[in-house]
Amino acid sequence: RIYIEPDYTLLTKMKQRQDENQVHITNLERLKGKENITQSGQKIDICANIGTREDIERVIRSDAGGIGLFRSEFLFMENGNRQPTEEQQFQAYKLAAESMGMNRVVIRTADLGGDKKASFLEFGNEPNPAMGLRGIRISLEKEEMFKTQLRAILRAAIYGNVQVMFPMITTVEEVVQAKEYLEKVKQELKAEKVFFDENIKVGVMIETPAAVMIGDELAQMVDFFSIGTNDLTQYTLAIDRQNEKLDDFYNPHHKAILRMIQMVVDSAHKYGKWAGICGELGADLELTEEFVKMGIDELSVSPSMVLPLRKCIREIS
Ligand code: PEP
Ligand code: MG
């Protein structure tokens, strides 16, 4: 809002607001380097979400403990009519890996489709794109594209603590196939004598009700879960997240969503795996205490929410 020739009262009010804001920022800045720990000693990892390489700088400044979600599809969407090459991808992933040092960098393989279209891919006329060809379904169909991305991720992984994650999982078979591709690519790199991380950790996004319900099986196949509450809410409540007319119905606090999150955490822990949240709900400070009680291991949020979330966790008794 722009005030033309503000009077003295307004100026004083604004100055006061500016000072309060500055105090708030200074208090948050003091939390840099501190642990994300509750007063009773429970520790939670706080990581940050990124879309492009430009976001990496913001993550470093935010004092996040790593990148919990690298939305790699933006590399594909911003490359005009061509797929990004292995080298282009490798450079972006390597930069993230090196910038984060020993902190983890979770690279999600391209979650294209739905609202995220790339011009080099033909989607035809999909009446309901959110339920159409997207995420892992495309990757498993576009073998070359998927293998190129896996090569770039595996090669970049030797520069830091890179982990790979598959989006939009609904079946065990999808995970089996995706892991088969990963193995195939490893064998190819080995044959070519190219360096890569043989022991890369593999995770899946839990963002469909189907994945929640088969969580106990999935947990035995992967190293970690990351809950995509944006899509999980969309698919559970049957509400198109792109449709503004439905904003009043889009309720990620719905009991069904919260119970599902608990189920996912329990499935992961049953098999000694960790579970995080990388959807927007992870940054919802009204729910932080509940997530902590559920036993969530990680929250991955936008860089600007890292310190407010740390503050909130440290205030929990
Ligand atoms: C999610 O669905 O919550 C998520 C993190 O993935 P995206 O928002 O990119 O679909
Ligand atoms: Mg999603």
GROMACS .gro file of C-alpha atoms and ligand atoms in nm:
model
  328
    1ARG     CA    1   0.000   0.000   0.000
    2ILE     CA    2   0.134   0.341  -0.091
    3TYR     CA    3   0.051   0.645   0.125
    4ILE     CA    4   0.087   0.979  -0.052
    5GLU     CA    5   0.217   1.253   0.181
    6PRO     CA    6   0.153   1.057   0.503
    7ASP     CA    7   0.070   1.268   0.806
    8TYR     CA    8   0.264   1.266   1.133
    9THR     CA    9   0.038   1.005   1.303
   10LEU     CA   10   0.072   0.762   1.016
   11LEU     CA   11   0.448   0.812   0.997
   12THR     CA   12   0.484   0.742   1.368
   13LYS     CA   13   0.272   0.428   1.338
   14MET     CA   14   0.475   0.303   1.044
   15LYS     CA   15   0.804   0.377   1.215
   16GLN     CA   16   0.686   0.181   1.519
   17ARG     CA   17   0.590  -0.112   1.297
   18GLN     CA   18   0.929  -0.098   1.126
   19ASP     CA   19   1.107  -0.105   1.464
   20GLU     CA   20   0.898  -0.402   1.583
   21ASN     CA   21   0.977  -0.584   1.263
   22GLN     CA   22   1.346  -0.514   1.307
   23VAL     CA   23   1.338  -0.653   1.662
   24HIS     CA   24   1.162  -0.964   1.534
   25ILE     CA   25   1.425  -1.013   1.261
   26THR     CA   26   1.713  -0.957   1.503
   27ASN     CA   27   1.565  -1.212   1.745
   28LEU     CA   28   1.535  -1.467   1.466
   29GLU     CA   29   1.890  -1.399   1.344
   30ARG     CA   30   2.016  -1.482   1.694
   31LEU     CA   31   1.888  -1.837   1.638
   32LYS     CA   32   2.138  -1.900   1.359
   33GLY     CA   33   2.372  -2.183   1.449
   34LYS     CA   34   2.137  -2.304   1.725
   35GLU     CA   35   1.980  -2.649   1.737
   36ASN     CA   36   1.621  -2.733   1.643
   37ILE     CA   37   1.546  -2.887   1.978
   38THR     CA   38   1.243  -2.883   2.206
   39GLN     CA   39   1.281  -2.805   2.575
   40SER     CA   40   1.249  -3.176   2.652
   41GLY     CA   41   1.532  -3.257   2.411
   42GLN     CA   42   1.359  -3.382   2.095
   43LYS     CA   43   1.554  -3.283   1.785
   44ILE     CA   44   1.402  -3.219   1.442
   45ASP     CA   45   1.587  -3.155   1.117
   46ILE     CA   46   1.487  -2.838   0.938
   47CYS     CA   47   1.572  -2.830   0.569
   48ALA     CA   48   1.469  -2.598   0.288
   49ASN     CA   49   1.287  -2.642  -0.042
   50ILE     CA   50   1.430  -2.507  -0.365
   51GLY     CA   51   1.319  -2.483  -0.726
   52THR     CA   52   1.616  -2.333  -0.905
   53ARG     CA   53   1.988  -2.297  -0.851
   54GLU     CA   54   1.934  -1.930  -0.760
   55ASP     CA   55   1.752  -2.047  -0.447
   56ILE     CA   56   2.065  -2.217  -0.312
   57GLU     CA   57   2.202  -1.886  -0.187
   58ARG     CA   58   1.880  -1.827   0.010
   59VAL     CA   59   1.913  -2.170   0.171
   60ILE     CA   60   2.267  -2.093   0.286
   61ARG     CA   61   2.155  -1.761   0.435
   62SER     CA   62   1.855  -1.927   0.602
   63ASP     CA   63   2.078  -2.159   0.812
   64ALA     CA   64   1.878  -2.463   0.703
   65GLY     CA   65   2.029  -2.803   0.770
   66GLY     CA   66   2.020  -2.899   0.404
   67ILE     CA   67   1.788  -2.912   0.106
   68GLY     CA   68   1.491  -3.137   0.178
   69LEU     CA   69   1.333  -3.093  -0.162
   70PHE     CA   70   1.504  -2.986  -0.484
   71ARG     CA   71   1.216  -2.954  -0.731
   72SER     CA   72   1.426  -3.055  -1.032
   73GLU     CA   73   1.140  -3.016  -1.279
   74PHE     CA   74   1.210  -2.642  -1.301
   75LEU     CA   75   1.531  -2.726  -1.488
   76PHE     CA   76   1.311  -2.900  -1.742
   77MET     CA   77   1.045  -2.630  -1.760
   78GLU     CA   78   1.291  -2.346  -1.812
   79ASN     CA   79   1.482  -2.505  -2.095
   80GLY     CA   80   1.257  -2.410  -2.385
   81ASN     CA   81   1.184  -2.684  -2.631
   82ARG     CA   82   1.472  -2.903  -2.530
   83GLN     CA   83   1.535  -3.134  -2.239
   84PRO     CA   84   1.820  -3.023  -2.015
   85THR     CA   85   2.133  -3.221  -2.098
   86GLU     CA   86   2.307  -3.449  -1.852
   87GLU     CA   87   2.583  -3.188  -1.817
   88GLN     CA   88   2.339  -2.903  -1.749
   89GLN     CA   89   2.169  -3.108  -1.479
   90PHE     CA   90   2.497  -3.234  -1.337
   91GLN     CA   91   2.624  -2.876  -1.293
   92ALA     CA   92   2.306  -2.768  -1.110
   93TYR     CA   93   2.302  -3.071  -0.879
   94LYS     CA   94   2.677  -3.046  -0.814
   95LEU     CA   95   2.642  -2.681  -0.715
   96ALA     CA   96   2.369  -2.773  -0.465
   97ALA     CA   97   2.576  -3.064  -0.330
   98GLU     CA   98   2.892  -2.858  -0.287
   99SER     CA   99   2.707  -2.562  -0.135
  100MET     CA  100   2.552  -2.780   0.134
  101GLY     CA  101   2.873  -2.958   0.237
  102MET     CA  102   2.783  -3.261   0.448
  103ASN     CA  103   2.420  -3.154   0.481
  104ARG     CA  104   2.179  -3.356   0.274
  105VAL     CA  105   2.043  -3.250  -0.063
  106VAL     CA  106   1.733  -3.442  -0.163
  107ILE     CA  107   1.688  -3.421  -0.539
  108ARG     CA  108   1.340  -3.512  -0.651
  109THR     CA  109   1.335  -3.655  -1.001
  110ALA     CA  110   1.127  -3.446  -1.242
  111ASP     CA  111   0.769  -3.414  -1.124
  112LEU     CA  112   0.642  -3.297  -1.459
  113GLY     CA  113   0.279  -3.298  -1.567
  114GLY     CA  114  -0.023  -3.168  -1.384
  115ASP     CA  115   0.036  -2.796  -1.341
  116LYS     CA  116   0.406  -2.833  -1.437
  117LYS     CA  117   0.428  -2.869  -1.812
  118ALA     CA  118   0.750  -2.876  -2.013
  119SER     CA  119   0.718  -2.766  -2.375
  120PHE     CA  120   0.922  -3.059  -2.512
  121LEU     CA  121   0.669  -3.308  -2.373
  122GLU     CA  122   0.338  -3.378  -2.542
  123PHE     CA  123   0.053  -3.423  -2.298
  124GLY     CA  124  -0.237  -3.428  -2.544
  125ASN     CA  125  -0.575  -3.325  -2.418
  126GLU     CA  126  -0.596  -3.426  -2.055
  127PRO     CA  127  -0.935  -3.341  -1.906
  128ASN     CA  128  -0.797  -3.381  -1.554
  129PRO     CA  129  -0.420  -3.317  -1.559
  130ALA     CA  130  -0.373  -3.348  -1.180
  131MET     CA  131  -0.479  -3.708  -1.220
  132GLY     CA  132  -0.307  -3.750  -1.553
  133LEU     CA  133   0.036  -3.837  -1.675
  134ARG     CA  134   0.269  -3.687  -1.416
  135GLY     CA  135   0.565  -3.747  -1.187
  136ILE     CA  136   0.708  -4.096  -1.184
  137ARG     CA  137   0.457  -4.208  -1.447
  138ILE     CA  138   0.626  -3.987  -1.706
  139SER     CA  139   0.976  -4.080  -1.593
  140LEU     CA  140   0.905  -4.451  -1.628
  141GLU     CA  141   0.762  -4.390  -1.973
  142LYS     CA  142   1.046  -4.164  -2.095
  143GLU     CA  143   1.335  -4.400  -2.036
  144GLU     CA  144   1.610  -4.182  -2.187
  145MET     CA  145   1.498  -3.872  -2.002
  146PHE     CA  146   1.484  -4.059  -1.671
  147LYS     CA  147   1.819  -4.232  -1.717
  148THR     CA  148   1.987  -3.903  -1.813
  149GLN     CA  149   1.858  -3.745  -1.495
  150LEU     CA  150   1.966  -4.039  -1.279
  151ARG     CA  151   2.315  -4.027  -1.433
  152ALA     CA  152   2.345  -3.658  -1.351
  153ILE     CA  153   2.225  -3.712  -0.993
  154LEU     CA  154   2.453  -4.012  -0.931
  155ARG     CA  155   2.755  -3.823  -1.068
  156ALA     CA  156   2.681  -3.510  -0.863
  157ALA     CA  157   2.634  -3.719  -0.550
  158ILE     CA  158   3.008  -3.762  -0.497
  159TYR     CA  159   3.036  -3.387  -0.428
  160GLY     CA  160   2.826  -3.394  -0.113
  161ASN     CA  161   2.542  -3.575   0.059
  162VAL     CA  162   2.296  -3.615  -0.231
  163GLN     CA  163   1.990  -3.836  -0.203
  164VAL     CA  164   1.735  -3.914  -0.473
  165MET     CA  165   1.357  -3.910  -0.433
  166PHE     CA  166   1.075  -4.026  -0.661
  167PRO     CA  167   0.748  -3.825  -0.681
  168MET     CA  168   0.383  -3.925  -0.714
  169ILE     CA  169   0.425  -4.286  -0.610
  170THR     CA  170   0.107  -4.493  -0.595
  171THR     CA  171   0.235  -4.852  -0.627
  172VAL     CA  172   0.514  -5.080  -0.511
  173GLU     CA  173   0.584  -5.165  -0.877
  174GLU     CA  174   0.669  -4.803  -0.957
  175VAL     CA  175   0.934  -4.805  -0.687
  176VAL     CA  176   1.066  -5.141  -0.806
  177GLN     CA  177   1.095  -5.008  -1.163
  178ALA     CA  178   1.249  -4.676  -1.061
  179LYS     CA  179   1.510  -4.859  -0.854
  180GLU     CA  180   1.579  -5.094  -1.145
  181TYR     CA  181   1.656  -4.792  -1.363
  182LEU     CA  182   1.884  -4.659  -1.093
  183GLU     CA  183   2.072  -4.990  -1.084
  184LYS     CA  184   2.093  -5.000  -1.464
  185VAL     CA  185   2.240  -4.650  -1.473
  186LYS     CA  186   2.491  -4.740  -1.201
  187GLN     CA  187   2.608  -5.039  -1.408
  188GLU     CA  188   2.645  -4.818  -1.717
  189LEU     CA  189   2.848  -4.558  -1.527
  190LYS     CA  190   3.064  -4.831  -1.383
  191ALA     CA  191   3.129  -4.976  -1.728
  192GLU     CA  192   3.224  -4.628  -1.851
  193LYS     CA  193   3.453  -4.579  -1.549
  194VAL     CA  194   3.270  -4.262  -1.450
  195PHE     CA  195   3.275  -4.169  -1.079
  196PHE     CA  196   2.942  -4.176  -0.898
  197ASP     CA  197   2.795  -4.248  -0.555
  198GLU     CA  198   2.731  -4.621  -0.542
  199ASN     CA  199   2.546  -4.593  -0.208
  200ILE     CA  200   2.311  -4.307  -0.281
  201LYS     CA  201   2.010  -4.303  -0.048
  202VAL     CA  202   1.669  -4.346  -0.210
  203GLY     CA  203   1.341  -4.201  -0.089
  204VAL     CA  204   0.987  -4.157  -0.211
  205MET     CA  205   0.733  -3.883  -0.178
  206ILE     CA  206   0.419  -3.980   0.004
  207GLU     CA  207   0.162  -3.760  -0.162
  208THR     CA  208  -0.117  -3.993  -0.264
  209PRO     CA  209  -0.354  -4.176  -0.028
  210ALA     CA  210  -0.244  -4.499  -0.198
  211ALA     CA  211   0.115  -4.444  -0.090
  212VAL     CA  212   0.000  -4.377   0.268
  213MET     CA  213  -0.196  -4.700   0.278
  214ILE     CA  214   0.094  -4.912   0.149
  215GLY     CA  215   0.346  -4.720   0.358
  216ASP     CA  216   0.457  -5.033   0.546
  217GLU     CA  217   0.556  -5.199   0.217
  218LEU     CA  218   0.723  -4.889   0.076
  219ALA     CA  219   0.920  -4.835   0.395
  220GLN     CA  220   1.094  -5.167   0.339
  221MET     CA  221   1.206  -5.059  -0.008
  222VAL     CA  222   1.349  -4.712   0.054
  223ASP     CA  223   1.561  -4.513   0.298
  224PHE     CA  224   1.318  -4.232   0.374
  225PHE     CA  225   0.977  -4.078   0.316
  226SER     CA  226   0.894  -3.715   0.246
  227ILE     CA  227   0.528  -3.626   0.274
  228GLY     CA  228   0.396  -3.395   0.003
  229THR     CA  229   0.103  -3.245   0.187
  230ASN     CA  230   0.007  -3.020  -0.106
  231ASP     CA  231  -0.085  -3.313  -0.326
  232LEU     CA  232  -0.187  -3.538  -0.039
  233THR     CA  233  -0.450  -3.280   0.056
  234GLN     CA  234  -0.563  -3.244  -0.305
  235TYR     CA  235  -0.604  -3.618  -0.359
  236THR     CA  236  -0.749  -3.699  -0.017
  237LEU     CA  237  -1.008  -3.422  -0.007
  238ALA     CA  238  -1.081  -3.439  -0.383
  239ILE     CA  239  -0.999  -3.070  -0.417
  240ASP     CA  240  -0.807  -2.937  -0.717
  241ARG     CA  241  -0.525  -2.735  -0.558
  242GLN     CA  242  -0.513  -2.510  -0.869
  243ASN     CA  243  -0.879  -2.412  -0.848
  244GLU     CA  244  -0.909  -2.086  -0.651
  245LYS     CA  245  -1.284  -2.131  -0.621
  246LEU     CA  246  -1.215  -2.424  -0.392
  247ASP     CA  247  -0.976  -2.240  -0.160
  248ASP     CA  248  -1.232  -2.242   0.122
  249PHE     CA  249  -1.256  -2.620   0.103
  250TYR     CA  250  -0.882  -2.685   0.083
  251ASN     CA  251  -0.819  -2.773   0.446
  252PRO     CA  252  -0.484  -2.940   0.514
  253HIS     CA  253  -0.574  -2.938   0.887
  254HIS     CA  254  -0.847  -3.194   0.808
  255LYS     CA  255  -0.830  -3.488   1.049
  256ALA     CA  256  -0.787  -3.724   0.756
  257ILE     CA  257  -0.462  -3.553   0.656
  258LEU     CA  258  -0.325  -3.542   1.009
  259ARG     CA  259  -0.406  -3.908   1.068
  260MET     CA  260  -0.237  -3.997   0.741
  261ILE     CA  261   0.077  -3.811   0.845
  262GLN     CA  262   0.083  -4.011   1.167
  263MET     CA  263   0.041  -4.334   0.967
  264VAL     CA  264   0.334  -4.244   0.742
  265VAL     CA  265   0.561  -4.162   1.037
  266ASP     CA  266   0.465  -4.492   1.206
  267SER     CA  267   0.527  -4.696   0.888
  268ALA     CA  268   0.869  -4.537   0.842
  269HIS     CA  269   0.973  -4.583   1.204
  270LYS     CA  270   0.857  -4.945   1.209
  271TYR     CA  271   1.134  -5.018   0.960
  272GLY     CA  272   1.393  -4.780   1.101
  273LYS     CA  273   1.350  -4.514   0.830
  274TRP     CA  274   1.297  -4.140   0.870
  275ALA     CA  275   0.995  -3.940   0.760
  276GLY     CA  276   0.969  -3.570   0.682
  277ILE     CA  277   0.720  -3.324   0.541
  278CYS     CA  278   0.813  -3.114   0.239
  279GLY     CA  279   0.468  -2.978   0.150
  280GLU     CA  280   0.357  -2.632   0.265
  281LEU     CA  281   0.203  -2.776   0.580
  282GLY     CA  282   0.552  -2.838   0.718
  283ALA     CA  283   0.582  -2.462   0.771
  284ASP     CA  284   0.246  -2.426   0.943
  285LEU     CA  285   0.347  -2.313   1.292
  286GLU     CA  286   0.003  -2.397   1.431
  287LEU     CA  287   0.083  -2.762   1.370
  288THR     CA  288   0.450  -2.777   1.463
  289GLU     CA  289   0.386  -2.907   1.814
  290GLU     CA  290   0.153  -3.174   1.678
  291PHE     CA  291   0.414  -3.285   1.420
  292VAL     CA  292   0.676  -3.306   1.691
  293LYS     CA  293   0.443  -3.522   1.902
  294MET     CA  294   0.379  -3.743   1.599
  295GLY     CA  295   0.754  -3.809   1.586
  296ILE     CA  296   0.825  -3.638   1.254
  297ASP     CA  297   1.199  -3.639   1.183
  298GLU     CA  298   1.232  -3.354   0.935
  299LEU     CA  299   1.045  -3.049   0.814
  300SER     CA  300   1.149  -2.901   0.481
  301VAL     CA  301   1.017  -2.551   0.426
  302SER     CA  302   1.080  -2.238   0.224
  303PRO     CA  303   1.408  -2.072   0.334
  304SER     CA  304   1.224  -1.778   0.493
  305MET     CA  305   1.046  -2.016   0.734
  306VAL     CA  306   1.356  -2.193   0.867
  307LEU     CA  307   1.423  -1.958   1.160
  308PRO     CA  308   1.056  -1.901   1.258
  309LEU     CA  309   1.018  -2.280   1.265
  310ARG     CA  310   1.334  -2.319   1.476
  311LYS     CA  311   1.197  -2.061   1.720
  312CYS     CA  312   0.868  -2.248   1.742
  313ILE     CA  313   1.038  -2.585   1.804
  314ARG     CA  314   1.264  -2.441   2.074
  315GLU     CA  315   0.957  -2.307   2.259
  316ILE     CA  316   0.786  -2.648   2.274
  317SER     CA  317   0.809  -2.799   2.622
  318PEP     C1  318   0.360  -3.161  -0.237
  318PEP     O1  319   0.280  -3.210  -0.315
  318PEP     O2  320   0.332  -3.132  -0.120
  318PEP     C2  321   0.496  -3.127  -0.282
  318PEP     C3  322   0.591  -3.091  -0.197
  318PEP     O3  323   0.522  -3.133  -0.415
  318PEP     P1  324   0.472  -3.020  -0.517
  318PEP     O4  325   0.414  -2.908  -0.437
  318PEP     O5  326   0.592  -2.980  -0.594
  318PEP     O6  327   0.371  -3.093  -0.598
  319MG      MG  328   0.349  -3.289  -0.506
   0.00000   0.00000   0.00000
